[in-house]
Tab-separated table of C-alpha atoms and ligand atoms in Angstrom:
chain	number	residue	atom	x	y	z
Y	184	UNK	CA	24.927	135.631	127.750
Y	185	UNK	CA	26.071	137.873	130.579
Y	186	UNK	CA	26.188	136.879	134.243
Y	187	UNK	CA	27.149	138.983	137.241
Y	188	UNK	CA	28.845	136.275	139.309
Y	189	UNK	CA	29.706	132.626	138.589
Y	190	UNK	CA	30.670	130.087	141.197
Y	191	UNK	CA	33.035	127.751	139.341
Y	192	UNK	CA	34.387	124.266	139.827
Y	193	UNK	CA	32.219	123.185	142.715
Y	194	UNK	CA	30.041	119.956	143.377
Y	195	UNK	CA	26.683	121.370	143.018
Y	196	UNK	CA	23.676	119.971	145.022
Y	197	UNK	CA	20.647	120.397	142.754
Y	198	UNK	CA	17.014	118.704	142.880
Y	199	UNK	CA	18.259	116.461	140.272
Y	200	UNK	CA	21.381	115.303	142.110
Y	201	UNK	CA	25.042	116.434	143.034
Y	202	UNK	CA	26.763	117.425	139.692
Y	203	UNK	CA	30.022	119.055	138.707
Y	204	UNK	CA	28.866	122.529	137.587
Y	205	UNK	CA	29.150	126.114	137.601
Y	206	UNK	CA	26.339	128.325	139.057
Y	207	UNK	CA	25.730	131.560	137.236
Y	208	UNK	CA	24.041	134.508	139.082
Y	209	UNK	CA	22.431	137.493	137.492
Y	210	UNK	CA	21.211	140.098	140.220
Y	211	UNK	CA	19.658	138.365	142.885
Y	212	UNK	CA	18.704	135.086	141.095
Y	213	UNK	CA	20.345	131.934	139.861
Y	214	UNK	CA	20.506	132.264	136.075
Y	215	UNK	CA	22.009	129.009	134.953
Y	216	UNK	CA	23.376	125.724	136.444
Y	217	UNK	CA	25.931	123.885	134.017
Y	218	UNK	CA	29.373	123.215	132.764
Y	219	UNK	CA	31.594	125.873	131.311
Y	220	UNK	CA	29.469	128.908	132.195
Y	221	UNK	CA	32.593	131.071	133.126
Y	222	UNK	CA	33.657	130.833	129.505
Y	223	UNK	CA	30.181	132.315	128.312
Y	224	UNK	CA	30.492	135.448	130.464
Y	225	UNK	CA	34.307	136.543	130.814
Y	226	UNK	CA	33.407	139.649	132.577
Y	227	UNK	CA	31.593	138.059	135.393
Y	228	UNK	CA	33.268	137.970	138.882
Y	229	UNK	CA	33.976	134.436	139.821
Y	230	UNK	CA	34.041	132.635	143.120
Y	231	UNK	CA	36.172	129.530	142.909
Y	232	UNK	CA	34.402	126.540	144.833
Y	233	UNK	CA	36.926	123.931	143.574
Y	234	UNK	CA	37.127	121.085	146.191
Y	235	UNK	CA	33.968	122.316	147.953
Y	236	UNK	CA	30.237	121.556	147.800
Y	237	UNK	CA	27.844	124.253	146.646
Y	238	UNK	CA	24.508	123.703	148.591
Y	239	UNK	CA	21.293	125.602	148.750
Y	240	UNK	CA	21.352	127.995	151.452
Y	241	UNK	CA	19.723	126.548	154.745
Y	242	UNK	CA	16.338	127.586	155.925
Y	243	UNK	CA	15.907	127.370	159.676
Y	244	UNK	CA	12.202	127.312	159.887
Y	245	UNK	CA	11.998	127.418	163.778
Y	246	UNK	CA	13.728	130.278	165.600
Y	247	UNK	CA	13.174	132.558	168.471
Y	248	UNK	CA	15.110	135.883	168.337
Y	249	UNK	CA	14.739	138.445	171.342
Y	250	UNK	CA	11.960	136.474	172.811
Y	251	UNK	CA	10.583	137.527	176.176
Y	252	UNK	CA	10.320	134.002	177.877
Y	253	UNK	CA	10.825	132.437	181.255
Y	254	UNK	CA	11.364	135.708	183.011
Y	255	UNK	CA	14.053	137.091	180.683
Y	256	UNK	CA	14.668	137.868	177.193
Y	257	UNK	CA	16.503	135.403	174.827
Y	258	UNK	CA	20.068	136.676	174.097
Y	259	UNK	CA	20.187	136.620	170.309
Y	260	UNK	CA	18.476	139.392	168.397
Y	261	UNK	CA	18.083	139.740	164.748
Y	262	UNK	CA	21.681	141.316	164.426
Y	263	UNK	CA	23.569	138.502	166.305
Y	264	UNK	CA	21.207	135.703	165.478
Y	265	UNK	CA	21.296	136.244	161.662
Y	266	UNK	CA	25.163	136.774	161.660
Y	267	UNK	CA	25.249	133.330	163.450
Y	268	UNK	CA	22.908	131.873	160.940
Y	269	UNK	CA	24.969	133.162	158.075
Y	270	UNK	CA	28.113	131.429	159.341
Y	271	UNK	CA	26.166	128.402	159.314
Y	272	UNK	CA	24.974	128.721	155.829
Y	273	UNK	CA	21.478	129.724	156.915
Y	274	UNK	CA	19.912	132.228	154.449
Y	275	UNK	CA	16.327	132.178	155.480
Y	276	UNK	CA	14.748	131.803	159.085
Y	277	UNK	CA	11.131	131.778	160.499
Y	278	UNK	CA	10.693	133.343	163.836
Y	279	UNK	CA	7.476	133.114	165.842
Y	280	UNK	CA	5.489	136.273	166.310
Y	281	UNK	CA	3.949	135.754	169.844
Y	282	UNK	CA	1.327	138.345	170.861
Y	283	UNK	CA	2.096	140.290	174.073
Y	284	UNK	CA	-0.608	140.772	176.575
Y	285	UNK	CA	-3.891	141.802	174.974
Y	286	UNK	CA	-2.157	142.146	171.536
Y	287	UNK	CA	-3.937	141.101	168.358
Y	288	UNK	CA	-2.228	138.835	165.811
Y	289	UNK	CA	-1.490	141.990	163.669
Y	290	UNK	CA	0.001	143.697	166.536
Y	291	UNK	CA	2.370	140.679	167.112
Y	292	UNK	CA	3.607	140.640	163.596
Y	293	UNK	CA	4.174	144.355	163.688
Y	294	UNK	CA	6.155	143.775	166.996
Y	295	UNK	CA	8.253	141.230	165.414
Y	296	UNK	CA	8.794	143.240	162.088
Y	297	UNK	CA	10.295	145.944	164.355
Y	298	UNK	CA	12.684	143.473	165.853
Y	299	UNK	CA	13.928	142.440	162.448
Y	300	UNK	CA	13.962	145.626	160.527
Y	301	UNK	CA	17.373	147.397	160.112
Y	302	UNK	CA	19.053	144.361	161.868
Y	303	UNK	CA	18.605	141.276	159.807
Y	304	UNK	CA	21.434	140.002	157.598
Y	305	UNK	CA	19.433	137.356	156.069
Y	306	UNK	CA	15.759	136.930	154.723
Y	307	UNK	CA	12.864	136.033	157.253
Y	308	UNK	CA	9.388	135.606	158.067
Y	309	UNK	CA	7.200	134.745	161.125
Y	310	UNK	CA	4.718	131.982	162.144
Y	311	UNK	CA	2.038	133.808	163.853
Y	312	UNK	CA	1.015	132.413	167.087
Y	313	UNK	CA	-2.588	132.084	168.346
Y	314	UNK	CA	-2.606	132.501	172.030
Y	315	UNK	CA	-6.223	133.473	172.879
Y	316	UNK	CA	-8.531	131.669	170.516
Y	317	UNK	CA	-11.666	133.512	171.306
Y	318	UNK	CA	-10.052	137.009	170.554
Y	319	UNK	CA	-7.672	135.882	167.630
Y	320	UNK	CA	-9.954	133.472	165.547
Y	321	UNK	CA	-11.353	136.254	163.426
Y	322	UNK	CA	-7.955	137.706	162.733
Y	323	UNK	CA	-6.546	134.585	161.081
Y	324	UNK	CA	-7.882	135.331	157.554
Y	325	UNK	CA	-6.340	138.982	157.778
Y	326	UNK	CA	-3.158	137.699	158.562
Y	327	UNK	CA	-3.254	135.215	155.524
Y	328	UNK	CA	-3.998	138.399	153.315
Y	329	UNK	CA	-0.847	140.105	154.945
Y	330	UNK	CA	1.251	137.240	153.591
Y	331	UNK	CA	1.412	134.921	156.558
Y	332	UNK	CA	0.515	131.432	155.873
Y	333	UNK	CA	1.534	129.518	159.079
Y	334	UNK	CA	0.095	129.783	162.512
Y	335	UNK	CA	1.221	128.206	165.848
Y	336	UNK	CA	-0.227	126.998	169.050
Y	337	UNK	CA	1.373	125.906	172.217
Y	338	UNK	CA	-0.014	123.017	174.241
Y	339	UNK	CA	1.957	123.920	177.212
Y	340	UNK	CA	3.160	127.356	178.735
Y	341	UNK	CA	0.023	128.365	180.653
Y	342	UNK	CA	2.059	130.749	182.824
Y	343	UNK	CA	3.513	132.494	179.815
Y	344	UNK	CA	-0.247	133.137	178.656
Y	345	UNK	CA	0.574	131.123	175.547
Y	346	UNK	CA	-1.501	127.944	176.048
Y	347	UNK	CA	-4.021	126.692	173.807
Y	348	UNK	CA	-6.622	124.029	174.533
Y	349	UNK	CA	-8.290	121.328	172.458
Y	350	UNK	CA	-11.065	123.646	171.423
Y	351	UNK	CA	-8.723	126.290	170.079
Y	352	UNK	CA	-6.728	123.604	168.271
Y	353	UNK	CA	-9.793	122.053	166.727
Y	354	UNK	CA	-11.127	125.436	165.603
Y	355	UNK	CA	-7.711	126.638	164.282
Y	356	UNK	CA	-7.454	123.377	162.300
Y	357	UNK	CA	-10.820	123.797	160.793
Y	358	UNK	CA	-9.694	127.485	159.858
Y	359	UNK	CA	-6.563	126.155	158.400
Y	360	UNK	CA	-8.463	123.693	156.074
Y	361	UNK	CA	-10.676	126.692	154.912
Y	362	UNK	CA	-7.743	128.997	154.191
Y	363	UNK	CA	-5.176	126.515	152.853
Y	364	UNK	CA	-2.786	127.474	155.782
Y	365	UNK	CA	-0.988	125.271	158.238
Y	366	UNK	CA	-1.047	124.982	162.040
Y	367	UNK	CA	2.301	124.400	163.884
Y	368	UNK	CA	1.866	122.701	167.414
Y	369	UNK	CA	4.254	122.452	170.408
Y	370	UNK	CA	3.020	119.104	171.579
Y	371	UNK	CA	3.420	118.286	175.244
Y	372	UNK	CA	0.590	117.079	177.671
Y	373	UNK	CA	0.351	119.847	180.034
Y	374	UNK	CA	-1.881	118.591	182.742
Y	375	UNK	CA	0.100	115.229	183.285
Y	376	UNK	CA	3.298	117.334	183.017
Y	377	UNK	CA	2.225	119.825	185.578
Y	378	UNK	CA	1.188	116.879	187.918
Y	379	UNK	CA	4.752	115.266	187.426
Y	380	UNK	CA	6.512	118.477	188.086
Y	381	UNK	CA	4.332	119.026	191.380
Y	382	UNK	CA	5.223	115.686	192.538
Y	383	UNK	CA	8.992	116.072	192.192
Y	384	UNK	CA	9.129	119.652	193.238
Y	385	UNK	CA	10.600	119.039	196.735
Y	386	UNK	CA	13.895	120.242	198.249
Y	387	UNK	CA	15.020	116.717	198.686
Y	388	UNK	CA	14.472	115.627	195.094
Y	389	UNK	CA	16.051	119.022	193.808
Y	390	UNK	CA	19.094	118.475	195.945
Y	391	UNK	CA	19.536	114.935	194.862
Y	392	UNK	CA	18.699	115.126	191.037
Y	393	UNK	CA	19.132	118.762	190.115
Y	394	UNK	CA	18.694	119.492	186.425
Y	395	UNK	CA	18.023	115.717	185.763
Y	396	UNK	CA	14.406	116.341	186.982
Y	397	UNK	CA	13.772	118.157	183.680
Y	398	UNK	CA	14.028	114.727	181.925
Y	399	UNK	CA	12.477	112.896	184.926
Y	400	UNK	CA	9.209	114.875	184.821
Y	401	UNK	CA	8.985	114.674	181.052
Y	402	UNK	CA	8.662	111.011	180.127
Y	403	UNK	CA	8.279	110.243	176.477
Y	404	UNK	CA	4.462	109.707	176.862
Y	405	UNK	CA	4.141	113.575	177.562
Y	406	UNK	CA	5.177	114.392	174.006
Y	407	UNK	CA	3.378	111.130	172.533
Y	408	UNK	CA	0.062	111.721	174.016
Y	409	UNK	CA	0.011	115.498	172.857
Y	410	UNK	CA	0.971	114.464	169.392
Y	411	UNK	CA	-1.571	111.805	169.420
Y	412	UNK	CA	-4.359	114.376	170.347
Y	413	UNK	CA	-3.209	116.965	167.854
Y	414	UNK	CA	-3.204	114.320	165.123
Y	415	UNK	CA	-6.809	113.404	166.099
Y	416	UNK	CA	-7.979	116.920	165.632
Y	417	UNK	CA	-5.983	116.944	162.412
Y	418	UNK	CA	-7.859	113.857	161.044
Y	419	UNK	CA	-11.229	114.950	161.933
Y	420	UNK	CA	-10.823	118.357	160.662
Y	421	UNK	CA	-8.666	117.863	157.367
Y	422	UNK	CA	-6.634	120.865	158.592
Y	423	UNK	CA	-2.833	120.768	157.753
Y	424	UNK	CA	-0.979	120.170	160.912
Y	425	UNK	CA	2.946	120.494	161.301
Y	426	UNK	CA	4.333	118.947	164.706
Y	427	UNK	CA	7.384	121.256	165.713
Y	428	UNK	CA	10.462	119.986	167.568
Y	429	UNK	CA	9.644	116.410	167.701
Y	430	UNK	CA	11.913	114.675	170.141
Y	431	UNK	CA	10.579	111.179	170.480
Y	432	UNK	CA	10.620	107.854	168.580
Y	433	UNK	CA	6.998	107.331	169.836
Y	434	UNK	CA	6.154	110.674	168.033
Y	435	UNK	CA	7.787	109.541	164.731
Y	436	UNK	CA	5.761	106.314	165.044
Y	437	UNK	CA	2.342	108.136	165.526
Y	438	UNK	CA	3.251	110.565	162.575
Y	439	UNK	CA	4.264	107.788	160.167
Y	440	UNK	CA	1.136	105.803	161.118
Y	441	UNK	CA	-1.208	108.936	160.413
Y	442	UNK	CA	0.675	109.702	157.116
Y	443	UNK	CA	-0.223	106.125	156.121
Y	444	UNK	CA	-3.814	106.979	156.690
Y	445	UNK	CA	-3.473	110.144	154.569
Y	446	UNK	CA	-3.835	112.260	157.505
Y	447	UNK	CA	-2.307	115.729	156.661
Y	448	UNK	CA	0.333	115.840	159.314
Y	449	UNK	CA	4.023	116.813	158.927
Y	450	UNK	CA	6.717	116.769	161.671
Y	451	UNK	CA	10.102	118.482	161.889
Y	452	UNK	CA	12.740	117.504	164.514
Y	453	UNK	CA	15.674	119.616	165.685
Y	454	UNK	CA	19.506	119.072	165.507
Y	455	UNK	CA	19.750	118.791	169.265
Y	456	UNK	CA	17.278	115.705	169.236
Y	457	UNK	CA	19.636	114.218	166.559
Y	458	UNK	CA	22.825	114.196	168.611
Y	459	UNK	CA	22.368	114.821	172.388
Y	460	UNK	CA	20.635	112.611	174.880
Y	461	UNK	CA	19.445	113.293	178.481
Y	462	UNK	CA	22.797	112.119	180.032
Y	463	UNK	CA	23.819	115.832	179.565
Y	464	UNK	CA	21.625	116.756	182.704
Y	465	UNK	CA	23.871	114.968	184.818
Y	466	UNK	CA	26.742	117.088	183.995
Y	467	UNK	CA	27.812	120.002	186.321
Y	468	UNK	CA	26.450	122.449	183.723
Y	469	UNK	CA	23.524	120.238	182.729
Y	470	UNK	CA	21.104	122.956	183.352
Y	471	UNK	CA	22.647	124.807	180.267
Y	472	UNK	CA	20.929	122.012	178.142
Y	473	UNK	CA	17.340	122.390	179.336
Y	474	UNK	CA	14.993	123.084	176.461
Y	475	UNK	CA	11.265	122.122	175.924
Y	476	UNK	CA	10.905	119.308	174.970
Y	477	UNK	CA	14.080	118.119	176.448
Y	478	UNK	CA	16.637	115.886	174.497
Y	479	UNK	CA	15.694	112.159	174.963
Y	480	UNK	CA	17.414	108.740	174.831
Y	481	UNK	CA	19.867	107.272	172.198
Y	482	UNK	CA	16.916	105.128	170.986
Y	483	UNK	CA	15.069	108.284	170.195
Y	484	UNK	CA	18.082	109.555	168.347
Y	485	UNK	CA	18.358	106.576	166.025
Y	486	UNK	CA	14.452	106.628	165.467
Y	487	UNK	CA	14.365	110.208	164.328
Y	488	UNK	CA	17.289	109.747	161.996
Y	489	UNK	CA	15.251	106.704	160.510
Y	490	UNK	CA	12.424	109.120	160.255
Y	491	UNK	CA	14.399	111.591	158.294
Y	492	UNK	CA	15.437	108.813	155.851
Y	493	UNK	CA	11.981	107.254	155.556
Y	494	UNK	CA	10.147	110.514	155.218
Y	495	UNK	CA	7.981	111.035	158.222
Y	496	UNK	CA	10.383	113.648	159.518
Y	497	UNK	CA	10.310	116.387	157.018
Y	498	UNK	CA	12.699	118.979	158.292
Y	499	UNK	CA	15.622	119.703	160.659
Y	500	UNK	CA	15.530	122.954	162.371
Y	501	UNK	CA	16.948	124.376	165.682
Y	502	UNK	CA	14.475	125.977	167.923
Y	503	UNK	CA	17.086	128.526	168.661
Y	504	UNK	CA	16.286	130.295	171.935
Y	505	UNK	CA	19.703	131.475	173.375
Y	506	UNK	CA	20.234	132.016	176.850
Y	507	UNK	CA	23.713	133.067	178.216
Y	508	UNK	CA	25.267	131.218	181.390
Y	509	UNK	CA	24.236	134.203	183.450
Y	510	UNK	CA	20.676	133.946	182.258
Y	511	UNK	CA	20.687	129.993	182.766
Y	512	UNK	CA	22.077	130.562	186.449
Y	513	UNK	CA	18.795	132.018	187.359
Y	514	UNK	CA	17.678	128.489	188.190
Y	515	UNK	CA	19.566	128.290	191.427
Y	516	UNK	CA	18.878	124.622	191.762
Y	517	UNK	CA	15.365	124.753	190.758
Y	518	UNK	CA	14.948	123.250	187.239
Y	519	UNK	CA	11.456	124.796	186.874
Y	520	UNK	CA	13.120	128.221	186.784
Y	521	UNK	CA	15.760	127.444	183.986
Y	522	UNK	CA	15.127	129.841	180.928
Y	523	UNK	CA	14.389	127.122	178.321
Y	524	UNK	CA	16.162	127.024	175.258
Y	525	UNK	CA	19.703	126.796	173.506
Y	526	UNK	CA	21.654	128.668	170.847
Y	527	UNK	CA	21.645	126.730	167.523
Y	528	UNK	CA	21.655	128.609	164.311
Y	529	UNK	CA	25.268	128.694	163.801
Y	530	UNK	CA	25.862	124.992	164.210
Y	531	UNK	CA	22.776	123.738	162.526
Y	532	UNK	CA	24.452	122.905	159.225
Y	533	UNK	CA	27.861	121.886	160.821
Y	534	UNK	CA	26.297	119.332	163.418
Y	535	UNK	CA	23.896	117.921	160.894
Y	536	UNK	CA	26.525	117.612	158.235
Y	537	UNK	CA	28.952	116.076	160.575
Y	538	UNK	CA	26.691	113.595	162.192
Y	539	UNK	CA	24.393	113.108	159.237
Y	540	UNK	CA	26.410	113.015	156.199
Y	541	UNK	CA	30.151	112.352	157.546
Y	542	UNK	CA	28.782	109.488	159.859
Y	543	UNK	CA	26.629	107.877	156.959
Y	544	UNK	CA	23.158	108.441	158.162
Y	545	UNK	CA	22.132	110.617	155.343
Y	546	UNK	CA	23.481	111.500	151.868
Y	547	UNK	CA	24.378	114.922	151.175
Y	548	UNK	CA	21.355	115.224	148.832
Y	549	UNK	CA	19.141	114.002	151.599
Y	550	UNK	CA	20.459	116.500	154.005
Y	551	UNK	CA	19.962	119.304	151.580
Y	552	UNK	CA	16.295	118.286	151.117
Y	553	UNK	CA	15.625	118.400	155.013
Y	554	UNK	CA	17.515	121.686	155.670
Y	555	UNK	CA	16.336	123.588	152.534
Y	556	UNK	CA	14.183	122.041	149.655
Y	557	UNK	CA	11.496	120.460	151.767
Y	558	UNK	CA	11.152	123.199	154.389
Y	559	UNK	CA	10.898	125.906	151.757
Y	560	UNK	CA	8.170	123.995	149.969
Y	561	UNK	CA	6.242	123.139	153.073
Y	562	UNK	CA	6.643	126.815	154.526
Y	563	UNK	CA	5.312	128.305	151.261
Y	564	UNK	CA	8.735	129.781	150.197
Y	565	UNK	CA	9.292	127.507	147.113
Y	566	UNK	CA	10.325	128.113	144.258
Y	567	UNK	CA	11.913	131.275	145.483
Y	568	UNK	CA	13.906	129.689	148.260
Y	569	UNK	CA	15.229	126.037	148.935
Y	570	UNK	CA	16.977	124.641	145.739
Y	571	UNK	CA	19.786	125.509	143.132
Y	572	UNK	CA	17.671	125.932	140.215
Y	573	UNK	CA	17.509	128.728	137.608
Y	574	UNK	CA	14.958	131.381	138.627
Y	575	UNK	CA	15.456	130.757	142.481
Y	576	UNK	CA	17.035	133.297	144.687
Y	577	UNK	CA	20.801	132.977	144.606
Y	578	UNK	CA	21.026	131.749	148.187
Y	579	UNK	CA	23.848	129.475	148.573
Y	580	UNK	CA	26.588	128.094	150.974
Y	581	UNK	CA	29.926	126.646	149.978
Y	582	UNK	CA	31.299	124.066	152.187
Y	583	UNK	CA	34.373	122.037	152.413
Y	584	UNK	CA	33.701	118.161	152.628
Y	585	UNK	CA	35.949	117.424	155.544
Y	586	UNK	CA	37.712	120.655	156.918
Y	587	UNK	CA	36.938	120.864	160.479
Y	588	UNK	CA	36.482	123.748	162.924
Y	589	UNK	CA	36.446	123.330	166.697
Y	590	UNK	CA	33.346	124.825	168.137
Y	591	UNK	CA	34.683	127.644	170.527
Y	592	UNK	CA	32.028	130.047	171.903
Y	593	UNK	CA	34.698	132.855	171.808
Y	594	UNK	CA	34.837	132.443	167.851
Y	595	UNK	CA	31.091	132.238	167.311
Y	596	UNK	CA	28.801	135.091	166.104
Y	597	UNK	CA	25.992	134.186	168.707
Y	598	UNK	CA	25.453	136.181	171.864
Y	599	UNK	CA	25.795	132.964	173.781
Y	600	UNK	CA	28.807	132.499	175.923
Y	601	UNK	CA	28.510	128.578	175.435
Y	602	UNK	CA	27.488	125.969	173.018
Y	603	UNK	CA	25.819	122.636	173.530
Y	604	UNK	CA	28.653	121.458	171.046
Y	605	UNK	CA	31.387	123.154	172.811
Y	606	UNK	CA	34.783	121.506	171.671
Y	607	UNK	CA	33.182	119.366	168.909
Y	608	UNK	CA	35.230	119.338	165.818
Y	609	UNK	CA	32.804	120.048	163.170
Y	610	UNK	CA	32.979	120.128	159.297
Y	611	UNK	CA	30.299	122.030	157.458
Y	612	UNK	CA	30.726	125.673	158.418
Y	613	UNK	CA	29.954	127.957	155.527
Y	614	UNK	CA	33.280	129.221	153.709
Y	615	UNK	CA	31.113	131.418	151.563
Y	616	UNK	CA	27.434	132.351	152.033
Y	617	UNK	CA	25.390	134.271	149.368
Y	618	UNK	CA	22.132	135.736	150.032
Y	619	UNK	CA	20.198	136.879	146.952
Y	620	UNK	CA	23.468	136.996	145.058
Y	621	UNK	CA	25.365	139.014	147.616
Y	622	UNK	CA	28.357	137.503	149.476
Y	623	UNK	CA	27.550	137.746	153.125
Y	624	UNK	CA	30.054	135.238	154.470
Y	625	UNK	CA	33.548	135.083	153.097
Y	626	UNK	CA	36.378	132.921	154.195
Y	627	UNK	CA	34.383	131.841	157.149
Y	628	UNK	CA	33.851	135.523	158.329
Y	629	UNK	CA	30.628	137.586	158.186
Y	630	UNK	CA	30.999	140.416	155.705
Y	631	UNK	CA	27.369	141.366	154.773
Y	632	UNK	CA	25.631	144.368	156.230
Y	633	UNK	CA	22.854	144.252	158.936
Y	634	UNK	CA	19.550	145.247	157.705
Y	635	UNK	CA	19.824	143.995	154.172
Y	636	UNK	CA	17.615	140.905	155.095
Y	637	UNK	CA	14.103	141.139	153.650
Y	638	UNK	CA	10.676	139.986	155.012
Y	639	UNK	CA	9.208	137.134	152.820
Y	640	UNK	CA	5.662	137.193	152.064
Y	641	UNK	CA	3.858	133.811	151.637
Y	642	UNK	CA	0.665	132.514	150.218
Y	643	UNK	CA	0.625	128.788	150.846
Y	644	UNK	CA	1.728	126.146	153.167
Y	645	UNK	CA	1.879	122.373	153.554
Y	646	UNK	CA	2.204	119.972	150.752
Y	647	UNK	CA	-1.026	120.217	148.895
E	70	LIG	O1	12.885	125.517	175.007
E	70	LIG	C1	12.517	126.089	174.064
E	70	LIG	N1	12.104	125.124	173.129
E	70	LIG	N2	12.344	127.231	174.051
E	70	LIG	C2	11.618	128.121	172.925
E	70	LIG	C3	10.104	127.884	173.158
E	70	LIG	C4	9.459	126.754	172.471
E	70	LIG	O2	8.745	125.891	173.146
E	70	LIG	O3	9.704	126.501	171.313
E	71	LIG	ZN1	7.867	124.877	171.388
E	72	LIG	ZN1	10.333	127.103	169.482
């Protein structure tokens, strides 16, 4: 029995539970998981994981890198974004290929391939965004042939030219059913949202409330109504639906009720909705925290953690869409001009481990299911990704159970010069990250070469 590398002495999170074991790697794959593997292959290189957890590499299935948005371009590209991810134990990301003006779905994918090639440190693929239904509807089957199994529609962002209406959502879900693919939906109710924004867009209210208007104009019913409508089209068409970045307790209730009726709907939340509430908008730098949908109330936070435990929330992602302080300053006191989004890849695992596992909300096994195993399966990347099991890619993170690092933007890999978690003491940064058997983070520092990440073709999506 010969192996190339053996990770020894760690507590390994496997689909069957957390066990004391070695993990043996041959080439890019996990070859064996068990006790005493080092003795079987004395020539193999060893990585000492004693006193550490060995967990599956994290999949961040909701990421925007180098995205032209809100009058600027998001500040993390495939170089900085994937270096940041690797430090946080992320070994796979899924970005969104959004067609530029007049582009086909195929051109959108080509554009995103160009952003990633030669730069990405970790493996990646894209959700394909359907932004102009009448033009794009006949291109979906071809994209499935090309290895893309997930599509995305936005219920807002008319001014970006990205908005889809009910007709598009209905038709796309019918197509998803035919092709066995999955539609991701950004669910916010645009007409009522626009009305609330218009009512509040006065110099007096902006002077009085500043960035708090972002939360004031997006009450929970803005998300809930849109989720309800998307679920309705899902139920009548039978097409697989996945609600992205769900932020409200009401949303979780609707998804749970629909799942109880066997409606094929899934929902992710993002780490910021599990640990930040809308009191951040009252801070002097509150505008930095603006993202769509915005972070909500403490009761929503608790409901979303419950949803992760009970099952209606299937994954934790980041919706990384990084803007620097200088970019965020474009708002000049008008919340409708804030570039929407926050950095997240580097802190996904540390925040969710610290808040989830160390504060007793999830077990480590549960967390790994929500960060790796379930998203891999739902996004059509299993069995290659998402679990420490023989035959899978050797994508692994080795984390210390309690050692904390203080979040300091000066030491982060992201291009952001701030972090929503600035000053937080977080455990769960990756001491060692392996991607397809190669060490890309060693002693908390990135050592892997840019451009080594590979595009991941997919054939399936959803739970069917
Ligand atoms: O604020 C956000 N979320 N920015 C990225 C675009 C989106 O809606 O996912
Ligand atoms: Zn969105
Ligand atoms: Zn997004």
